[in-house]
Coordinates of C-alpha atoms (C1' of nucleotides) in Angstrom, one line a residue:
Chain A
X119 CA -142.9 17.8 -203.3
X120 CA -141.8 20.7 -201.6
X121 CA -142.6 21.3 -198.1
X122 CA -142.7 24.6 -195.9
X123 CA -139.7 26.0 -194.6
X124 CA -140.8 25.5 -191.1
X125 CA -141.5 21.5 -191.9
X126 CA -138.0 21.3 -193.5
X127 CA -136.3 23.0 -190.6
X128 CA -138.1 20.5 -188.3
X129 CA -137.4 17.6 -190.6
X130 CA -133.6 18.6 -190.2
X131 CA -133.9 18.7 -186.6
X132 CA -135.4 15.2 -186.6
X133 CA -132.7 13.9 -188.7
X134 CA -130.0 15.0 -186.4
X135 CA -132.0 13.7 -183.2
X136 CA -132.4 10.2 -184.9
X137 CA -128.9 10.2 -185.9
X138 CA -127.7 11.0 -182.6
X139 CA -129.7 8.0 -180.9
X140 CA -128.8 5.5 -183.6
X141 CA -125.0 6.5 -183.3
X142 CA -125.2 5.9 -179.8
X143 CA -126.9 2.6 -180.2
X144 CA -124.8 0.8 -182.9
X145 CA -121.8 3.0 -183.8
X146 CA -121.0 5.4 -186.6
X147 CA -120.2 3.0 -188.9
X148 CA -123.1 0.5 -188.4
X149 CA -125.6 3.3 -189.1
X150 CA -126.5 4.2 -192.9
X151 CA -127.9 7.3 -194.1
X152 CA -130.8 5.2 -195.2
X153 CA -131.5 4.0 -191.7
X154 CA -131.4 7.7 -190.2
X155 CA -133.7 8.8 -192.9
X156 CA -136.2 5.9 -192.6
X157 CA -136.2 6.6 -188.9
X158 CA -137.6 10.1 -189.8
X159 CA -139.8 8.7 -192.4
X160 CA -138.3 10.3 -195.6
X161 CA -136.3 8.9 -198.5
X162 CA -132.4 8.6 -198.5
X163 CA -132.1 11.1 -201.3
X164 CA -133.3 14.0 -199.5
X165 CA -130.5 14.0 -197.0
X166 CA -128.2 15.9 -198.9
X167 CA -130.4 18.7 -199.1
X168 CA -129.7 19.1 -195.3
X169 CA -126.2 18.1 -194.9
X170 CA -123.0 18.1 -197.0
X171 CA -122.2 14.5 -195.8
X172 CA -122.6 11.8 -193.4
X173 CA -119.6 13.0 -191.5
X174 CA -121.1 16.5 -191.2
X175 CA -124.2 15.0 -189.8
X176 CA -122.1 12.7 -187.5
X177 CA -120.3 15.9 -186.1
X178 CA -123.6 17.7 -185.5
X179 CA -125.3 14.5 -184.1
X180 CA -122.5 14.2 -181.5
X181 CA -122.5 17.8 -180.3
X182 CA -126.5 17.4 -180.1
X183 CA -126.1 14.6 -177.8
X184 CA -123.5 16.2 -175.7
X185 CA -125.6 19.2 -175.5
X186 CA -128.6 17.0 -174.3
X187 CA -126.1 15.7 -171.8
X188 CA -125.0 18.9 -170.3
X189 CA -128.7 20.2 -169.9
X190 CA -129.7 16.8 -168.2
X191 CA -126.8 17.2 -165.8
X192 CA -127.4 20.6 -165.3
X193 CA -130.6 19.7 -163.8
X194 CA -129.2 17.5 -161.0
X195 CA -128.7 19.8 -157.9
X196 CA -126.4 17.7 -155.9
X197 CA -123.6 15.3 -156.7
X198 CA -125.2 12.1 -155.0
X199 CA -128.2 13.0 -157.3
X200 CA -126.2 13.0 -160.3
X201 CA -124.2 10.0 -159.6
X202 CA -127.2 8.1 -158.6
X203 CA -129.0 8.8 -162.0
X204 CA -125.9 8.2 -164.0
X205 CA -125.2 5.1 -162.4
X206 CA -128.8 3.7 -162.5
X207 CA -129.7 0.8 -164.5
X208 CA -132.0 2.7 -166.3
X209 CA -129.3 4.9 -167.7
X210 CA -127.2 1.6 -168.5
X211 CA -130.3 0.1 -170.3
X212 CA -130.9 3.5 -172.5
X213 CA -127.9 3.3 -174.6
X214 CA -129.6 5.4 -177.4
X215 CA -130.7 8.2 -175.0
X216 CA -128.0 8.0 -172.5
X217 CA -124.6 9.9 -172.1
X218 CA -122.5 10.1 -175.2
X219 CA -119.2 9.5 -173.6
X220 CA -120.4 6.2 -172.2
X221 CA -121.8 5.2 -175.7
X222 CA -119.3 6.5 -178.1
X223 CA -116.1 7.4 -175.9
X224 CA -113.9 4.9 -177.3
X225 CA -114.9 5.8 -181.2
X226 CA -114.7 9.4 -180.2
X227 CA -110.9 9.0 -180.2
X228 CA -111.0 8.0 -183.6
X229 CA -113.2 10.8 -185.1
X230 CA -112.3 13.9 -187.0
X231 CA -111.2 17.2 -185.3
X232 CA -114.6 18.8 -185.4
X233 CA -116.3 16.0 -183.1
X234 CA -113.3 15.8 -180.7
X235 CA -113.1 19.6 -180.3
X236 CA -117.0 19.4 -179.4
X237 CA -116.3 16.5 -177.1
X238 CA -113.3 18.1 -175.2
X239 CA -115.2 21.4 -174.3
X240 CA -118.1 19.3 -172.9
X241 CA -115.6 17.4 -170.9
X242 CA -114.0 20.8 -169.6
X243 CA -117.7 21.8 -168.9
X244 CA -118.7 18.8 -167.0
X245 CA -115.5 19.0 -165.2
X246 CA -116.0 22.5 -164.0
X247 CA -119.7 21.7 -162.8
X248 CA -118.4 18.5 -161.2
X249 CA -115.9 20.3 -159.4
X250 CA -118.2 23.0 -158.1
X251 CA -120.6 20.3 -156.6
X252 CA -117.7 18.3 -155.1
X253 CA -115.8 21.3 -153.8
X254 CA -118.3 24.0 -152.5
X255 CA -119.0 27.1 -154.3
X256 CA -118.1 27.1 -157.9
X257 CA -116.3 30.7 -157.5
X258 CA -113.4 29.0 -155.5
X259 CA -113.0 25.8 -157.1
X260 CA -109.5 24.4 -155.5
X261 CA -107.2 22.1 -157.8
X262 CA -107.9 19.3 -155.5
X263 CA -111.7 19.5 -156.2
X264 CA -110.8 19.6 -160.1
X265 CA -109.1 16.5 -159.6
X266 CA -111.6 14.9 -158.0
X267 CA -114.0 15.9 -160.5
X268 CA -111.9 14.4 -163.1
X269 CA -111.5 11.1 -161.2
X270 CA -115.3 11.0 -160.7
X271 CA -116.0 11.6 -164.3
X272 CA -113.6 8.7 -165.2
X273 CA -115.2 6.4 -162.5
X274 CA -118.9 7.1 -163.8
X275 CA -117.9 6.6 -167.3
X276 CA -115.9 3.6 -167.0
X277 CA -118.5 1.9 -165.0
X278 CA -121.4 2.7 -167.5
X279 CA -119.0 1.3 -170.3
X280 CA -118.2 -1.9 -168.5
X281 CA -121.8 -2.5 -167.0
X282 CA -122.9 -2.4 -170.8
X283 CA -120.2 -4.6 -172.1
X284 CA -120.7 -7.3 -169.4
X285 CA -122.7 -10.2 -170.5
X286 CA -123.9 -11.1 -167.1
X287 CA -126.6 -8.9 -165.7
X288 CA -125.8 -9.8 -161.9
X289 CA -122.0 -8.5 -162.6
X290 CA -123.3 -5.5 -164.5
X291 CA -125.8 -4.6 -161.5
X292 CA -122.6 -5.1 -159.1
X293 CA -120.4 -2.8 -161.3
X294 CA -122.8 0.0 -161.0
X295 CA -123.2 -0.5 -157.3
X296 CA -119.5 -0.7 -156.7
X297 CA -119.1 2.8 -158.5
X298 CA -122.1 4.4 -156.7
X299 CA -120.3 3.2 -153.4
X300 CA -116.9 4.6 -154.2
X301 CA -118.5 8.2 -155.3
X302 CA -120.9 8.4 -152.7
X303 CA -121.0 12.1 -150.9
X304 CA -118.0 12.7 -153.2
X305 CA -115.7 14.2 -150.4
X306 CA -113.8 11.2 -149.6
X307 CA -113.1 7.6 -150.9
X308 CA -110.6 5.0 -150.0
Chain B
X262 CA -98.2 -22.5 -203.3
X263 CA -98.5 -24.6 -200.4
X264 CA -96.3 -23.8 -197.3
X265 CA -95.2 -26.0 -194.1
X266 CA -97.7 -26.6 -191.5
X267 CA -95.4 -25.0 -189.2
X268 CA -95.6 -22.0 -191.2
X269 CA -99.1 -21.9 -191.8
X270 CA -99.9 -21.9 -187.9
X271 CA -97.4 -19.3 -187.9
X272 CA -99.1 -17.1 -190.3
X273 CA -102.6 -17.9 -188.7
X274 CA -101.1 -16.6 -185.3
X275 CA -99.7 -13.7 -187.1
X276 CA -103.2 -12.9 -188.5
X277 CA -104.9 -12.8 -185.3
X278 CA -102.2 -10.7 -183.7
X279 CA -102.3 -8.3 -186.3
X280 CA -106.1 -8.1 -186.1
X281 CA -106.2 -7.7 -182.4
X282 CA -104.0 -4.8 -183.0
X283 CA -105.8 -3.2 -185.9
X284 CA -109.1 -3.7 -184.4
X285 CA -108.3 -2.0 -181.1
X286 CA -106.5 1.0 -183.0
X287 CA -109.5 1.6 -185.8
X288 CA -112.5 -0.4 -184.5
X289 CA -114.3 -3.6 -185.9
X290 CA -116.2 -2.1 -188.8
X291 CA -112.8 0.2 -189.8
X292 CA -110.6 -2.8 -190.6
X293 CA -111.2 -4.9 -193.5
X294 CA -110.1 -8.6 -194.3
X295 CA -107.4 -7.1 -197.0
X296 CA -106.0 -4.5 -194.4
X297 CA -105.7 -7.3 -191.9
X298 CA -104.0 -9.8 -194.6
X299 CA -101.8 -7.0 -195.9
X300 CA -100.5 -6.3 -192.6
X301 CA -99.1 -10.0 -192.5
X302 CA -97.9 -9.9 -196.0
X303 CA -100.6 -12.4 -197.4
X304 CA -103.4 -11.9 -199.9
X305 CA -106.9 -11.5 -198.7
X306 CA -108.1 -14.6 -200.6
X307 CA -106.2 -17.1 -198.1
X308 CA -108.0 -15.7 -195.4
X309 CA -110.7 -18.4 -195.4
X310 CA -108.3 -21.1 -195.3
X311 CA -107.9 -20.0 -191.5
X312 CA -111.3 -18.6 -190.6
X313 CA -114.9 -19.2 -191.3
X314 CA -115.6 -15.4 -191.3
X315 CA -114.4 -12.0 -190.2
X316 CA -116.7 -12.1 -187.2
X317 CA -115.0 -15.5 -185.8
X318 CA -111.6 -13.8 -186.3
X319 CA -112.9 -10.9 -184.4
X320 CA -114.4 -13.2 -181.7
X321 CA -110.6 -14.8 -181.5
X322 CA -108.6 -11.4 -181.8
X323 CA -110.5 -10.0 -178.9
X324 CA -109.7 -13.1 -176.6
X325 CA -106.1 -12.8 -177.7
X326 CA -106.2 -9.0 -176.6
X327 CA -107.8 -9.9 -173.2
X328 CA -105.2 -12.7 -172.7
X329 CA -102.3 -10.6 -173.5
X330 CA -103.7 -7.8 -171.1
X331 CA -104.3 -10.6 -168.3
X332 CA -100.7 -11.6 -168.8
X333 CA -99.5 -8.1 -168.4
X334 CA -101.6 -7.1 -165.6
X335 CA -100.5 -10.5 -163.7
X336 CA -97.0 -9.2 -163.9
X337 CA -97.6 -6.3 -161.8
X338 CA -96.8 -6.9 -158.1
X339 CA -98.7 -4.5 -156.3
X340 CA -101.6 -2.5 -156.8
X341 CA -99.7 0.9 -157.2
X342 CA -97.4 -0.4 -159.8
X343 CA -100.6 -1.7 -161.8
X344 CA -102.1 1.7 -161.5
X345 CA -99.2 3.5 -162.5
X346 CA -98.7 1.4 -165.6
X347 CA -102.1 1.6 -166.7
X348 CA -102.6 5.0 -166.3
X349 CA -99.5 6.1 -167.8
X350 CA -99.2 8.4 -170.9
X351 CA -97.2 5.4 -172.5
X352 CA -100.4 3.4 -172.3
X353 CA -102.8 6.0 -173.2
X354 CA -100.9 6.4 -176.6
X355 CA -100.3 2.8 -177.4
X356 CA -104.0 2.2 -178.4
X357 CA -103.2 -0.9 -180.7
X358 CA -101.0 -2.7 -177.9
X359 CA -103.0 -1.7 -175.0
X360 CA -106.0 -2.9 -172.9
X361 CA -108.8 -4.0 -175.0
X362 CA -111.2 -2.8 -172.4
X363 CA -110.3 0.9 -173.0
X364 CA -109.8 0.6 -176.5
X365 CA -113.2 -1.6 -177.6
X366 CA -115.1 -1.3 -174.5
X367 CA -118.0 0.7 -176.1
X368 CA -118.0 -1.6 -179.0
X369 CA -118.1 -4.7 -177.2
X370 CA -121.5 -4.0 -176.1
X371 CA -122.6 -4.2 -179.7
X372 CA -120.9 -7.5 -180.3
X373 CA -121.7 -11.0 -180.4
X374 CA -122.3 -13.4 -177.5
X375 CA -119.0 -15.2 -178.3
X376 CA -117.0 -11.8 -177.6
X377 CA -118.8 -10.7 -175.0
X378 CA -118.6 -13.9 -173.0
X379 CA -115.1 -13.9 -173.2
X380 CA -114.7 -10.3 -172.1
X381 CA -117.1 -10.9 -169.1
X382 CA -114.8 -13.9 -168.0
X383 CA -111.7 -11.4 -168.5
X384 CA -113.5 -8.7 -166.3
X385 CA -114.3 -11.4 -163.7
X386 CA -110.6 -12.3 -163.3
X387 CA -109.3 -8.9 -163.2
X388 CA -111.7 -8.0 -160.5
X389 CA -110.6 -11.0 -158.6
X390 CA -107.0 -10.3 -158.9
X391 CA -107.6 -6.7 -158.1
X392 CA -109.7 -7.5 -155.0
X393 CA -106.8 -9.7 -153.7
X394 CA -104.2 -6.8 -154.4
X395 CA -106.5 -4.6 -152.8
X396 CA -108.0 -6.3 -149.7
X397 CA -105.1 -8.5 -148.7
X398 CA -104.9 -12.3 -149.1
X399 CA -106.6 -13.7 -151.9
X400 CA -108.0 -16.6 -149.6
X401 CA -110.0 -14.1 -147.9
X402 CA -111.2 -11.2 -150.2
X403 CA -114.0 -9.3 -148.7
X404 CA -117.0 -8.1 -150.5
X405 CA -115.8 -4.5 -149.9
X406 CA -112.8 -5.4 -151.2
X407 CA -114.3 -7.0 -154.5
X408 CA -116.4 -3.7 -154.6
X409 CA -113.6 -1.5 -154.3
X410 CA -111.8 -3.5 -157.3
X411 CA -114.7 -3.0 -159.4
X412 CA -114.7 0.6 -158.9
X413 CA -110.9 0.9 -159.3
X414 CA -111.3 -1.1 -162.7
X415 CA -114.2 1.3 -163.9
X416 CA -111.9 4.3 -162.7
X417 CA -108.7 3.1 -164.6
X418 CA -110.8 2.2 -167.8
X419 CA -113.0 5.4 -167.9
X420 CA -109.6 7.6 -167.3
X421 CA -107.7 6.0 -170.5
X422 CA -111.1 6.3 -172.7
X423 CA -111.5 10.1 -171.5
X424 CA -107.9 10.7 -171.8
X425 CA -107.8 9.4 -175.5
X426 CA -110.8 10.8 -176.5
X427 CA -110.1 14.4 -175.7
X428 CA -108.3 16.9 -177.8
X429 CA -106.2 18.6 -175.6
X430 CA -102.9 17.0 -174.6
X431 CA -102.7 19.2 -171.2
X432 CA -106.4 18.1 -170.2
X433 CA -105.7 14.5 -171.3
X434 CA -102.7 14.2 -168.9
X435 CA -104.5 15.9 -166.1
X436 CA -107.5 13.2 -166.5
X437 CA -104.5 10.4 -166.1
X438 CA -103.0 12.2 -163.2
X439 CA -106.1 12.9 -161.4
X440 CA -107.1 9.0 -161.7
X441 CA -103.7 8.2 -160.5
X442 CA -104.5 10.4 -157.3
X443 CA -107.9 8.9 -156.8
X444 CA -106.4 5.4 -156.7
X445 CA -103.7 6.4 -154.2
X446 CA -100.4 5.4 -156.1
X447 CA -98.5 7.4 -154.1
X448 CA -96.7 8.6 -157.1
X449 CA -95.8 12.4 -157.3
X450 CA -97.0 14.2 -160.4
X451 CA -94.0 15.5 -162.4
Chain C
dT163 C1' -156.0 40.4 -204.4
dG164 C1' -154.8 37.0 -208.1
dT165 C1' -151.9 35.0 -211.7
dA166 C1' -147.4 33.2 -213.4
dC167 C1' -143.2 31.7 -212.5
dA168 C1' -139.2 30.5 -209.9
dT169 C1' -137.4 27.8 -206.0
dC170 C1' -136.1 24.0 -203.8
dA171 C1' -137.3 19.6 -200.2
dG172 C1' -138.1 15.5 -201.0
dT173 C1' -138.3 11.3 -204.3
dG174 C1' -136.4 7.3 -206.2
dA175 C1' -133.3 5.4 -209.8
dA176 C1' -128.6 5.1 -210.3
dC177 C1' -123.5 5.5 -210.0
dG178 C1' -119.2 4.0 -208.2
dC179 C1' -116.6 2.0 -205.0
dG180 C1' -115.1 -1.2 -201.1
dC181 C1' -116.5 -4.8 -198.7
dG182 C1' -116.8 -9.8 -197.0
dT183 C1' -116.7 -14.0 -199.6
dT184 C1' -116.2 -17.5 -203.3
dC185 C1' -113.5 -19.8 -206.3
dA186 C1' -110.5 -21.9 -210.0
dC187 C1' -106.0 -22.6 -209.9
dT188 C1' -100.9 -23.1 -208.6
dG189 C1' -97.2 -25.5 -207.0
dA190 C1' -94.5 -26.9 -202.5
dT191 C1' -95.7 -30.1 -199.0
dG192 C1' -96.8 -34.1 -197.0
dT193 C1' -97.5 -39.1 -197.8
dA194 C1' -98.3 -43.9 -199.7
dC195 C1' -95.7 -47.3 -201.6
Chain D
dT51 C1' -84.5 -44.5 -199.9
dG52 C1' -86.9 -42.6 -204.1
dT53 C1' -90.8 -41.9 -206.8
dA54 C1' -96.0 -40.6 -207.9
dC55 C1' -99.9 -38.6 -206.3
dA56 C1' -103.1 -36.3 -203.1
dT57 C1' -103.2 -32.3 -200.4
dC58 C1' -104.1 -27.9 -199.5
dA59 C1' -102.0 -22.8 -197.9
dG60 C1' -102.0 -19.0 -200.5
dT61 C1' -102.9 -16.3 -205.2
dG62 C1' -105.7 -13.1 -207.6
dA63 C1' -109.7 -12.7 -210.1
dA64 C1' -114.7 -12.2 -209.7
dC65 C1' -119.2 -11.9 -207.2
dG66 C1' -123.0 -9.8 -205.0
dC67 C1' -124.1 -6.3 -201.9
dG68 C1' -124.7 -2.3 -199.3
dC69 C1' -122.9 2.2 -198.9
dG70 C1' -122.5 7.2 -199.7
dT71 C1' -123.5 10.1 -203.2
dT72 C1' -125.4 11.9 -207.2
dC73 C1' -128.9 13.4 -210.4
dA74 C1' -133.1 14.4 -213.3
dC75 C1' -137.4 15.0 -211.7
dT76 C1' -142.0 16.3 -209.0
dG77 C1' -144.9 19.4 -207.3
dA78 C1' -146.2 22.6 -203.4
dT79 C1' -144.1 26.7 -201.3
dG80 C1' -142.6 31.2 -202.1
dT81 C1' -142.4 35.3 -204.6
dA82 C1' -142.6 39.0 -208.2
dC83 C1' -146.0 41.7 -210.5

DNA sequence: TGTACATCAGTGAACGCGCGTTCACTGATGTAC
DNA sequence: TGTACATCAGTGAACGCGCGTTCACTGATGTAC
């Protein structure tokens, strides 16, 4: 039965949101169209009224996840605050709601150009923002600050990936703690 | 037709090696049993004379990949040498032959206990080795050296993951260079 | 405003395909005598 | 050593299943008059 245009638009949004969460949790290939539609409370046949293919949805879902991350990071005022939140056990344990880089980073290298382009833009934006937090005013971001921002981003993402992959909770906590120490106050490290 | 025991054992080895490479290149779900057997020059039916299931092979292939990495890292005498090799464009571009952490890190968190246990052991071993290189004598590895080793490992893995996921070769090179600087290899950028 | 019709979001069955796995079979290897 | 038989790695067809996608259909929404 037909639904109102507003309801249809809302359903589309919910499909993207559910897909974004499920893809991060289980990976692209492990989540089927029917699982996504089930999560939204619809049947799988209606999927193609909203998207041309599952790949189309994947590109949109990744973009959505990155936009959500960007917004979340944007609300962190200082570098220590951002680092602390990113390297928290809560973030490690929230795969479906957490950073897309950490959840799907390895898989993104294998995705199509649409997904990768959006991803690259996000990395660029995050690096610019981090460089601003690291190096002082955004208007005068030095090359050194930019390099440090890239290294910090790598360190954060790598720590969460490892902390999630490892089997032992104590080692996992230790990985996060080590990264917190290494990136504390941003300006210096050994 | 039957083959010699030696040939059968060799074929088994080649299946594991091919799977290890293909899984790293394309991910677990994207590589079928027939693709693996094709790569070895056999037909898919014979697969189950060697392995109980595809999952069994996956666990063994990951273990193999980690063992190869451990051996490779073990041949690096100093930390700068190790860092330089790990963060080289050559390593970034060799997904199938490169580090299993960087290629499958995100996926490993979603794998079974067999895969994850082997992975955890590998991380532990690498951290111990890195801590030795970082902190001086292996016999007196301080907690600080251990934390720094964990942070270095995170930084290396994260940098390669990001460098591979990003669409723009220049940004990719920059990510590797930034990580090299951050981890003090002393090497000049070219 | 009310009425008649067109639209289309959603349903659920069905399709084709590829996957992991099984199986009867082959024939060279391995072994018992 | 040679012969006869058993073993089993590898073959290729087949199975069941789940996936992405399609489609005829439903019926409430949207719209033209």
